[in-house]
Amino acid sequence: MSEIVSNYQVDAQAGFKAYADPHIIEGRTLKQDDIPVPVLELIQEQGWSFFLQLQAPIYPELVHQFYSSLKYHPQDPSITTIVAGKTFGFNTQNLSEWFHLGRQGVSSYCKKGWIADSRDFNSDSCLRVLNNIALDHVFEDPHYFIRRPNVQDLPANRFILLKILKENVIPVLNKDKQVGVYECTLPTIILKHMHECSGRLNKPYGILLTHIFSKRGILEVRPSRVRYLDAECLGYSGLVNIGAEYYMKKEFQNIDEATRAEYGPRHSMSSLPSTSRAPQAEAEENANTEVPVRAPRVKRSKPASHASSASLMHRHSHMASTSKNPFKKFKKFILKTVVAPMRKLQESLDDLSDRMKKMEDRENRQKQNEDRASKRR
């Protein structure tokens, strides 16, 4: 695909700032020292090593511009868009060359269903592998259906692979409890996932887009804070690291009590920028400093309002005694009455967007077929 570039040149880096946006899914930089060797071998075999090492600041305004004007061309496949007044495009060959990604394998992409147009892909075999079922196993019941395994039932190394998929390969913010099935031809996946997310609230590939903007001369990649996918991040996801191995919660419960006490799950700070962490000396000083405990402050009242103040204090103490943690009740109330309906609404909007995209693609294919038929005549 030939690059489309406008005559209008602009220095986007001078006019736009890099910062964190809750609706931009940045991606994480893989810290190889914290990843088990079997997982690294699979990553290297897939050709993802360079892609997972990318680092860059995020420019949310440019990312939103990219997705708002994105046009997907399934024939190539390729994407054209306008960012900072510059029209440009890229295709699977560009992504393959820029980020050292292979282009062989399954290229179809269906987030909610199975891959149907690949000769080498079989959904039954894929599910057997995920469930650790022998491929030559024969079921007596012909109606038996192998279901997708739950995330928590996976071995630790496969959970780490799933974590990498959700953070970098097909970035999503959902907390699906079941394992999805995704093919591994990365350039095609990236283009189609960008196309699917163009009409959604959360926009993926923040780090990757900064590098694409750099390749097209819109800005330069500068050093920035790094969000690692490391042992700390995996610990925050519930994995327990003992030596060179990781354990899921269910696996960890089967270990002896002494080991569990020593290596129990700890809260992670990996989501915070590295610059926000206090120096070690300051941390030790704060740890050795005793903080005096203040008595609760009671506001003095005038004699005339003494009775009402006493009544309010009695009522407050009664509420505190009857409710151990009122914040939890309030949180549950908000989740039930506000967050849950909003999630359902967002899911409905996503489904509607998917349907509209499919209708648009179907109309485009029909129009192309009609054009080809008219040319033949």
mmCIF file of N, CA and C in Angstrom, residues 155-260:
data_model
loop_
_atom_site.group_PDB
_atom_site.id
_atom_site.type_symbol
_atom_site.label_atom_id
_atom_site.label_comp_id
_atom_site.label_asym_id
_atom_site.label_seq_id
_atom_site.Cartn_x
_atom_site.Cartn_y
_atom_site.Cartn_z
ATOM 1 N N PRO A 155 -2.905 -23.396 34.568
ATOM 2 C CA PRO A 155 -1.586 -23.401 35.207
ATOM 3 C C PRO A 155 -0.992 -21.990 35.160
ATOM 4 N N ALA A 156 -0.043 -21.723 36.047
ATOM 5 C CA ALA A 156 0.495 -20.366 36.180
ATOM 6 C C ALA A 156 1.092 -19.848 34.878
ATOM 7 N N ASN A 157 1.870 -20.677 34.156
ATOM 8 C CA ASN A 157 2.520 -20.214 32.931
ATOM 9 C C ASN A 157 1.503 -19.847 31.859
ATOM 10 N N ARG A 158 0.411 -20.595 31.759
ATOM 11 C CA ARG A 158 -0.616 -20.258 30.775
ATOM 12 C C ARG A 158 -1.383 -19.004 31.192
ATOM 13 N N PHE A 159 -1.515 -18.795 32.496
ATOM 14 C CA PHE A 159 -2.131 -17.558 32.970
ATOM 15 C C PHE A 159 -1.274 -16.355 32.577
ATOM 16 N N ILE A 160 0.057 -16.497 32.679
ATOM 17 C CA ILE A 160 0.957 -15.404 32.291
ATOM 18 C C ILE A 160 0.822 -15.111 30.801
ATOM 19 N N LEU A 161 0.717 -16.150 29.972
ATOM 20 C CA LEU A 161 0.507 -15.948 28.538
ATOM 21 C C LEU A 161 -0.798 -15.206 28.285
ATOM 22 N N LEU A 162 -1.853 -15.570 29.011
ATOM 23 C CA LEU A 162 -3.137 -14.882 28.866
ATOM 24 C C LEU A 162 -3.012 -13.428 29.295
ATOM 25 N N LYS A 163 -2.245 -13.168 30.353
ATOM 26 C CA LYS A 163 -2.014 -11.800 30.823
ATOM 27 C C LYS A 163 -1.308 -10.979 29.748
ATOM 28 N N ILE A 164 -0.321 -11.568 29.087
ATOM 29 C CA ILE A 164 0.386 -10.880 28.003
ATOM 30 C C ILE A 164 -0.566 -10.577 26.854
ATOM 31 N N LEU A 165 -1.439 -11.537 26.523
ATOM 32 C CA LEU A 165 -2.425 -11.315 25.456
ATOM 33 C C LEU A 165 -3.307 -10.120 25.771
ATOM 34 N N LYS A 166 -3.803 -10.040 27.012
ATOM 35 C CA LYS A 166 -4.748 -8.981 27.377
ATOM 36 C C LYS A 166 -4.073 -7.632 27.557
ATOM 37 N N GLU A 167 -2.779 -7.620 27.869
ATOM 38 C CA GLU A 167 -2.075 -6.353 28.091
ATOM 39 C C GLU A 167 -1.497 -5.779 26.805
ATOM 40 N N ASN A 168 -1.060 -6.641 25.877
ATOM 41 C CA ASN A 168 -0.310 -6.149 24.725
ATOM 42 C C ASN A 168 -0.845 -6.599 23.375
ATOM 43 N N VAL A 169 -1.185 -7.874 23.253
ATOM 44 C CA VAL A 169 -1.541 -8.398 21.933
ATOM 45 C C VAL A 169 -2.920 -7.924 21.515
ATOM 46 N N ILE A 170 -3.934 -8.203 22.335
ATOM 47 C CA ILE A 170 -5.292 -7.693 22.108
ATOM 48 C C ILE A 170 -5.705 -6.983 23.390
ATOM 49 N N PRO A 171 -5.273 -5.724 23.597
ATOM 50 C CA PRO A 171 -5.491 -5.046 24.877
ATOM 51 C C PRO A 171 -6.974 -4.854 25.182
ATOM 52 N N VAL A 172 -7.389 -5.330 26.337
ATOM 53 C CA VAL A 172 -8.770 -5.173 26.790
ATOM 54 C C VAL A 172 -8.748 -4.834 28.273
ATOM 55 N N LEU A 173 -9.851 -4.218 28.743
ATOM 56 C CA LEU A 173 -9.970 -3.863 30.148
ATOM 57 C C LEU A 173 -10.975 -4.742 30.877
ATOM 58 N N ASN A 174 -11.633 -5.656 30.159
ATOM 59 C CA ASN A 174 -12.639 -6.485 30.817
ATOM 60 C C ASN A 174 -11.979 -7.543 31.690
ATOM 61 N N LYS A 175 -12.771 -8.094 32.610
ATOM 62 C CA LYS A 175 -12.277 -9.122 33.525
ATOM 63 C C LYS A 175 -13.041 -10.422 33.273
ATOM 64 N N ASP A 176 -12.909 -10.921 32.063
ATOM 65 C CA ASP A 176 -13.591 -12.156 31.693
ATOM 66 C C ASP A 176 -12.999 -13.320 32.479
ATOM 67 N N LYS A 177 -13.865 -14.139 33.077
ATOM 68 C CA LYS A 177 -13.403 -15.259 33.891
ATOM 69 C C LYS A 177 -13.095 -16.496 33.060
ATOM 70 N N GLN A 178 -13.403 -16.438 31.760
ATOM 71 C CA GLN A 178 -13.113 -17.565 30.890
ATOM 72 C C GLN A 178 -12.037 -17.186 29.884
ATOM 73 N N VAL A 179 -11.326 -18.198 29.428
ATOM 74 C CA VAL A 179 -10.229 -17.975 28.490
ATOM 75 C C VAL A 179 -10.791 -17.783 27.090
ATOM 76 N N GLY A 180 -10.410 -16.706 26.437
ATOM 77 C CA GLY A 180 -10.799 -16.497 25.049
ATOM 78 C C GLY A 180 -9.851 -17.229 24.121
ATOM 79 N N VAL A 181 -10.241 -17.387 22.887
ATOM 80 C CA VAL A 181 -9.412 -18.076 21.902
ATOM 81 C C VAL A 181 -9.005 -17.067 20.838
ATOM 82 N N TYR A 182 -7.721 -16.779 20.746
ATOM 83 C CA TYR A 182 -7.233 -15.792 19.801
ATOM 84 C C TYR A 182 -6.134 -16.408 18.946
ATOM 85 N N GLU A 183 -6.142 -16.086 17.689
ATOM 86 C CA GLU A 183 -5.067 -16.553 16.824
ATOM 87 C C GLU A 183 -3.857 -15.635 16.981
ATOM 88 N N CYS A 184 -2.754 -15.988 16.362
ATOM 89 C CA CYS A 184 -1.493 -15.345 16.705
ATOM 90 C C CYS A 184 -0.797 -14.661 15.538
ATOM 91 N N THR A 185 -1.494 -14.337 14.464
ATOM 92 C CA THR A 185 -0.887 -13.568 13.387
ATOM 93 C C THR A 185 -1.041 -12.094 13.741
ATOM 94 N N LEU A 186 -0.021 -11.549 14.391
ATOM 95 C CA LEU A 186 -0.157 -10.272 15.076
ATOM 96 C C LEU A 186 -0.497 -9.089 14.175
ATOM 97 N N PRO A 187 0.165 -8.873 13.029
ATOM 98 C CA PRO A 187 -0.160 -7.692 12.217
ATOM 99 C C PRO A 187 -1.637 -7.596 11.841
ATOM 100 N N THR A 188 -2.241 -8.718 11.441
ATOM 101 C CA THR A 188 -3.657 -8.698 11.080
ATOM 102 C C THR A 188 -4.529 -8.481 12.301
ATOM 103 N N ILE A 189 -4.172 -9.105 13.422
ATOM 104 C CA ILE A 189 -4.925 -8.917 14.660
ATOM 105 C C ILE A 189 -4.941 -7.444 15.049
ATOM 106 N N ILE A 190 -3.781 -6.799 14.991
ATOM 107 C CA ILE A 190 -3.676 -5.396 15.406
ATOM 108 C C ILE A 190 -4.590 -4.518 14.568
ATOM 109 N N LEU A 191 -4.535 -4.679 13.246
ATOM 110 C CA LEU A 191 -5.367 -3.851 12.368
ATOM 111 C C LEU A 191 -6.848 -4.056 12.651
ATOM 112 N N LYS A 192 -7.266 -5.314 12.770
ATOM 113 C CA LYS A 192 -8.687 -5.582 12.958
ATOM 114 C C LYS A 192 -9.163 -5.180 14.349
ATOM 115 N N HIS A 193 -8.293 -5.312 15.342
ATOM 116 C CA HIS A 193 -8.677 -4.885 16.692
ATOM 117 C C HIS A 193 -8.776 -3.362 16.768
ATOM 118 N N MET A 194 -7.891 -2.657 16.074
ATOM 119 C CA MET A 194 -8.008 -1.198 15.992
ATOM 120 C C MET A 194 -9.336 -0.810 15.359
ATOM 121 N N HIS A 195 -9.692 -1.498 14.284
ATOM 122 C CA HIS A 195 -10.952 -1.223 13.585
ATOM 123 C C HIS A 195 -12.143 -1.467 14.507
ATOM 124 N N GLU A 196 -12.126 -2.567 15.259
ATOM 125 C CA GLU A 196 -13.238 -2.884 16.158
ATOM 126 C C GLU A 196 -13.361 -1.872 17.283
ATOM 127 N N CYS A 197 -12.241 -1.348 17.767
ATOM 128 C CA CYS A 197 -12.256 -0.445 18.920
ATOM 129 C C CYS A 197 -12.415 1.018 18.530
ATOM 130 N N SER A 198 -12.462 1.324 17.240
ATOM 131 C CA SER A 198 -12.546 2.730 16.820
ATOM 132 C C SER A 198 -13.831 3.390 17.298
ATOM 133 N N GLY A 199 -14.900 2.611 17.460
ATOM 134 C CA GLY A 199 -16.163 3.183 17.922
ATOM 135 C C GLY A 199 -16.438 2.946 19.390
ATOM 136 N N ARG A 200 -15.445 2.501 20.135
ATOM 137 C CA ARG A 200 -15.637 2.203 21.551
ATOM 138 C C ARG A 200 -14.960 3.236 22.435
ATOM 139 N N LEU A 201 -15.288 3.175 23.721
ATOM 140 C CA LEU A 201 -14.767 4.161 24.663
ATOM 141 C C LEU A 201 -13.274 3.979 24.910
ATOM 142 N N ASN A 202 -12.851 2.745 25.124
ATOM 143 C CA ASN A 202 -11.450 2.472 25.446
ATOM 144 C C ASN A 202 -10.652 2.183 24.174
ATOM 145 N N LYS A 203 -9.545 2.882 24.023
ATOM 146 C CA LYS A 203 -8.716 2.771 22.815
ATOM 147 C C LYS A 203 -7.411 2.038 23.138
ATOM 148 N N PRO A 204 -7.111 0.951 22.428
ATOM 149 C CA PRO A 204 -5.907 0.163 22.725
ATOM 150 C C PRO A 204 -4.663 0.650 21.983
ATOM 151 N N TYR A 205 -3.540 0.011 22.289
ATOM 152 C CA TYR A 205 -2.248 0.188 21.598
ATOM 153 C C TYR A 205 -1.664 1.595 21.772
ATOM 154 N N GLY A 206 -1.693 2.127 23.001
ATOM 155 C CA GLY A 206 -1.144 3.462 23.226
ATOM 156 C C GLY A 206 0.332 3.555 22.887
ATOM 157 N N ILE A 207 1.151 2.628 23.419
ATOM 158 C CA ILE A 207 2.593 2.637 23.148
ATOM 159 C C ILE A 207 2.862 2.372 21.675
ATOM 160 N N LEU A 208 2.180 1.394 21.111
ATOM 161 C CA LEU A 208 2.400 1.032 19.707
ATOM 162 C C LEU A 208 2.097 2.210 18.784
ATOM 163 N N LEU A 209 1.029 2.949 19.059
ATOM 164 C CA LEU A 209 0.658 4.074 18.194
ATOM 165 C C LEU A 209 1.708 5.179 18.236
ATOM 166 N N THR A 210 2.316 5.401 19.398
ATOM 167 C CA THR A 210 3.392 6.395 19.456
ATOM 168 C C THR A 210 4.521 6.014 18.507
ATOM 169 N N HIS A 211 4.866 4.734 18.447
ATOM 170 C CA HIS A 211 5.916 4.276 17.525
ATOM 171 C C HIS A 211 5.457 4.394 16.067
ATOM 172 N N ILE A 212 4.181 4.121 15.797
ATOM 173 C CA ILE A 212 3.670 4.274 14.425
ATOM 174 C C ILE A 212 3.703 5.738 14.012
ATOM 175 N N PHE A 213 3.314 6.638 14.929
ATOM 176 C CA PHE A 213 3.384 8.074 14.623
ATOM 177 C C PHE A 213 4.824 8.486 14.326
ATOM 178 N N SER A 214 5.769 7.888 15.052
ATOM 179 C CA SER A 214 7.181 8.185 14.810
ATOM 180 C C SER A 214 7.614 7.692 13.436
ATOM 181 N N LYS A 215 7.173 6.497 13.046
ATOM 182 C CA LYS A 215 7.528 5.949 11.735
ATOM 183 C C LYS A 215 6.992 6.821 10.603
ATOM 184 N N ARG A 216 5.872 7.487 10.832
ATOM 185 C CA ARG A 216 5.275 8.347 9.804
ATOM 186 C C ARG A 216 5.667 9.815 9.964
ATOM 187 N N GLY A 217 6.667 10.096 10.802
ATOM 188 C CA GLY A 217 7.222 11.435 10.888
ATOM 189 C C GLY A 217 6.374 12.445 11.622
ATOM 190 N N ILE A 218 5.452 12.000 12.475
ATOM 191 C CA ILE A 218 4.591 12.933 13.200
ATOM 192 C C ILE A 218 5.264 13.400 14.482
ATOM 193 N N LEU A 219 5.994 12.516 15.156
ATOM 194 C CA LEU A 219 6.705 12.884 16.376
ATOM 195 C C LEU A 219 7.882 11.948 16.588
ATOM 196 N N GLU A 220 8.650 12.224 17.633
ATOM 197 C CA GLU A 220 9.787 11.389 17.988
ATOM 198 C C GLU A 220 9.476 10.628 19.272
ATOM 199 N N VAL A 221 10.023 9.417 19.374
ATOM 200 C CA VAL A 221 9.848 8.628 20.593
ATOM 201 C C VAL A 221 10.869 9.093 21.618
ATOM 202 N N ARG A 222 10.380 9.552 22.761
ATOM 203 C CA ARG A 222 11.254 10.051 23.810
ATOM 204 C C ARG A 222 11.167 9.152 25.041
ATOM 205 N N PRO A 223 12.207 9.175 25.901
ATOM 206 C CA PRO A 223 12.166 8.359 27.125
ATOM 207 C C PRO A 223 11.000 8.775 28.015
ATOM 208 N N SER A 224 10.435 7.820 28.724
ATOM 209 C CA SER A 224 9.307 8.099 29.608
ATOM 210 C C SER A 224 9.269 7.042 30.694
ATOM 211 N N ARG A 225 8.314 7.179 31.589
ATOM 212 C CA ARG A 225 8.121 6.156 32.612
ATOM 213 C C ARG A 225 7.726 4.847 31.929
ATOM 214 N N VAL A 226 8.026 3.735 32.553
ATOM 215 C CA VAL A 226 7.761 2.419 31.960
ATOM 216 C C VAL A 226 6.818 1.641 32.869
ATOM 217 N N ARG A 227 5.741 1.140 32.293
ATOM 218 C CA ARG A 227 4.824 0.253 33.017
ATOM 219 C C ARG A 227 5.203 -1.181 32.650
ATOM 220 N N TYR A 228 5.843 -1.870 33.588
ATOM 221 C CA TYR A 228 6.354 -3.209 33.307
ATOM 222 C C TYR A 228 5.293 -4.279 33.552
ATOM 223 N N LEU A 229 5.349 -5.307 32.728
ATOM 224 C CA LEU A 229 4.658 -6.552 33.037
ATOM 225 C C LEU A 229 5.712 -7.444 33.675
ATOM 226 N N ASP A 230 5.810 -7.374 35.003
ATOM 227 C CA ASP A 230 6.889 -8.030 35.733
ATOM 228 C C ASP A 230 6.316 -8.848 36.881
ATOM 229 N N ALA A 231 7.205 -9.288 37.782
ATOM 230 C CA ALA A 231 6.773 -10.109 38.914
ATOM 231 C C ALA A 231 5.803 -9.355 39.806
ATOM 232 N N GLU A 232 6.018 -8.055 39.958
ATOM 233 C CA GLU A 232 5.134 -7.245 40.792
ATOM 234 C C GLU A 232 3.738 -7.166 40.186
ATOM 235 N N CYS A 233 3.681 -6.954 38.877
ATOM 236 C CA CYS A 233 2.397 -6.894 38.175
ATOM 237 C C CYS A 233 1.680 -8.240 38.249
ATOM 238 N N LEU A 234 2.415 -9.328 38.045
ATOM 239 C CA LEU A 234 1.813 -10.659 38.120
ATOM 240 C C LEU A 234 1.354 -10.969 39.538
ATOM 241 N N GLY A 235 2.092 -10.469 40.540
ATOM 242 C CA GLY A 235 1.669 -10.652 41.924
ATOM 243 C C GLY A 235 0.373 -9.934 42.217
ATOM 244 N N TYR A 236 0.211 -8.766 41.613
ATOM 245 C CA TYR A 236 -1.034 -8.015 41.774
ATOM 246 C C TYR A 236 -2.201 -8.767 41.142
ATOM 247 N N SER A 237 -1.915 -9.603 40.146
ATOM 248 C CA SER A 237 -2.961 -10.396 39.490
ATOM 249 C C SER A 237 -3.281 -11.682 40.251
ATOM 250 N N GLY A 238 -2.573 -11.936 41.354
ATOM 251 C CA GLY A 238 -2.883 -13.095 42.175
ATOM 252 C C GLY A 238 -1.882 -14.220 42.098
ATOM 253 N N LEU A 239 -0.855 -14.095 41.249
ATOM 254 C CA LEU A 239 0.165 -15.142 41.157
ATOM 255 C C LEU A 239 1.170 -15.009 42.304
ATOM 256 N N VAL A 240 1.700 -16.138 42.741
ATOM 257 C CA VAL A 240 2.702 -16.152 43.807
ATOM 258 C C VAL A 240 4.014 -16.652 43.224
ATOM 259 N N ASN A 241 5.075 -15.869 43.402
ATOM 260 C CA ASN A 241 6.388 -16.199 42.851
ATOM 261 C C ASN A 241 7.257 -16.855 43.920
ATOM 262 N N ILE A 242 7.692 -18.082 43.656
ATOM 263 C CA ILE A 242 8.611 -18.793 44.545
ATOM 264 C C ILE A 242 9.791 -19.251 43.699
ATOM 265 N N GLY A 243 10.932 -18.606 43.886
ATOM 266 C CA GLY A 243 12.104 -18.930 43.076
ATOM 267 C C GLY A 243 11.876 -18.576 41.629
ATOM 268 N N ALA A 244 12.016 -19.554 40.735
ATOM 269 C CA ALA A 244 11.848 -19.313 39.299
ATOM 270 C C ALA A 244 10.465 -19.715 38.807
ATOM 271 N N GLU A 245 9.565 -20.079 39.713
ATOM 272 C CA GLU A 245 8.249 -20.550 39.310
ATOM 273 C C GLU A 245 7.149 -19.676 39.891
ATOM 274 N N TYR A 246 5.999 -19.684 39.212
ATOM 275 C CA TYR A 246 4.804 -18.990 39.679
ATOM 276 C C TYR A 246 3.723 -20.019 39.986
ATOM 277 N N TYR A 247 2.846 -19.651 40.915
ATOM 278 C CA TYR A 247 1.758 -20.533 41.305
ATOM 279 C C TYR A 247 0.442 -19.761 41.311
ATOM 280 N N MET A 248 -0.601 -20.404 40.775
ATOM 281 C CA MET A 248 -1.940 -19.857 40.909
ATOM 282 C C MET A 248 -2.399 -20.041 42.356
ATOM 283 N N LYS A 249 -3.497 -19.360 42.724
ATOM 284 C CA LYS A 249 -3.975 -19.441 44.107
ATOM 285 C C LYS A 249 -4.311 -20.878 44.505
ATOM 286 N N LYS A 250 -4.953 -21.618 43.586
ATOM 287 C CA LYS A 250 -5.325 -22.998 43.900
ATOM 288 C C LYS A 250 -4.087 -23.873 44.077
ATOM 289 N N GLU A 251 -3.073 -23.640 43.233
ATOM 290 C CA GLU A 251 -1.832 -24.408 43.351
ATOM 291 C C GLU A 251 -1.100 -24.058 44.646
ATOM 292 N N PHE A 252 -1.140 -22.772 44.997
ATOM 293 C CA PHE A 252 -0.430 -22.293 46.182
ATOM 294 C C PHE A 252 -1.010 -22.897 47.462
ATOM 295 N N GLN A 253 -2.313 -23.173 47.484
ATOM 296 C CA GLN A 253 -2.943 -23.735 48.677
ATOM 297 C C GLN A 253 -2.467 -25.156 48.973
ATOM 298 N N ASN A 254 -1.916 -25.828 47.964
ATOM 299 C CA ASN A 254 -1.451 -27.204 48.155
ATOM 300 C C ASN A 254 -0.018 -27.283 48.671
ATOM 301 N N ILE A 255 0.645 -26.119 48.789
ATOM 302 C CA ILE A 255 2.020 -26.087 49.287
ATOM 303 C C ILE A 255 1.998 -26.112 50.815
ATOM 304 N N ASP A 256 3.104 -26.536 51.431
ATOM 305 C CA ASP A 256 3.157 -26.638 52.891
ATOM 306 C C ASP A 256 2.941 -25.279 53.539
ATOM 307 N N GLU A 257 2.503 -25.292 54.778
ATOM 308 C CA GLU A 257 2.091 -24.079 55.490
ATOM 309 C C GLU A 257 3.244 -23.103 55.677
ATOM 310 N N ALA A 258 4.442 -23.609 55.950
ATOM 311 C CA ALA A 258 5.596 -22.727 56.168
ATOM 312 C C ALA A 258 5.923 -21.923 54.913
ATOM 313 N N THR A 259 5.882 -22.575 53.759
ATOM 314 C CA THR A 259 6.154 -21.876 52.496
ATOM 315 C C THR A 259 5.064 -20.859 52.195
ATOM 316 N N ARG A 260 3.816 -21.215 52.472
ATOM 317 C CA ARG A 260 2.712 -20.272 52.237
ATOM 318 C C ARG A 260 2.859 -19.035 53.100
#
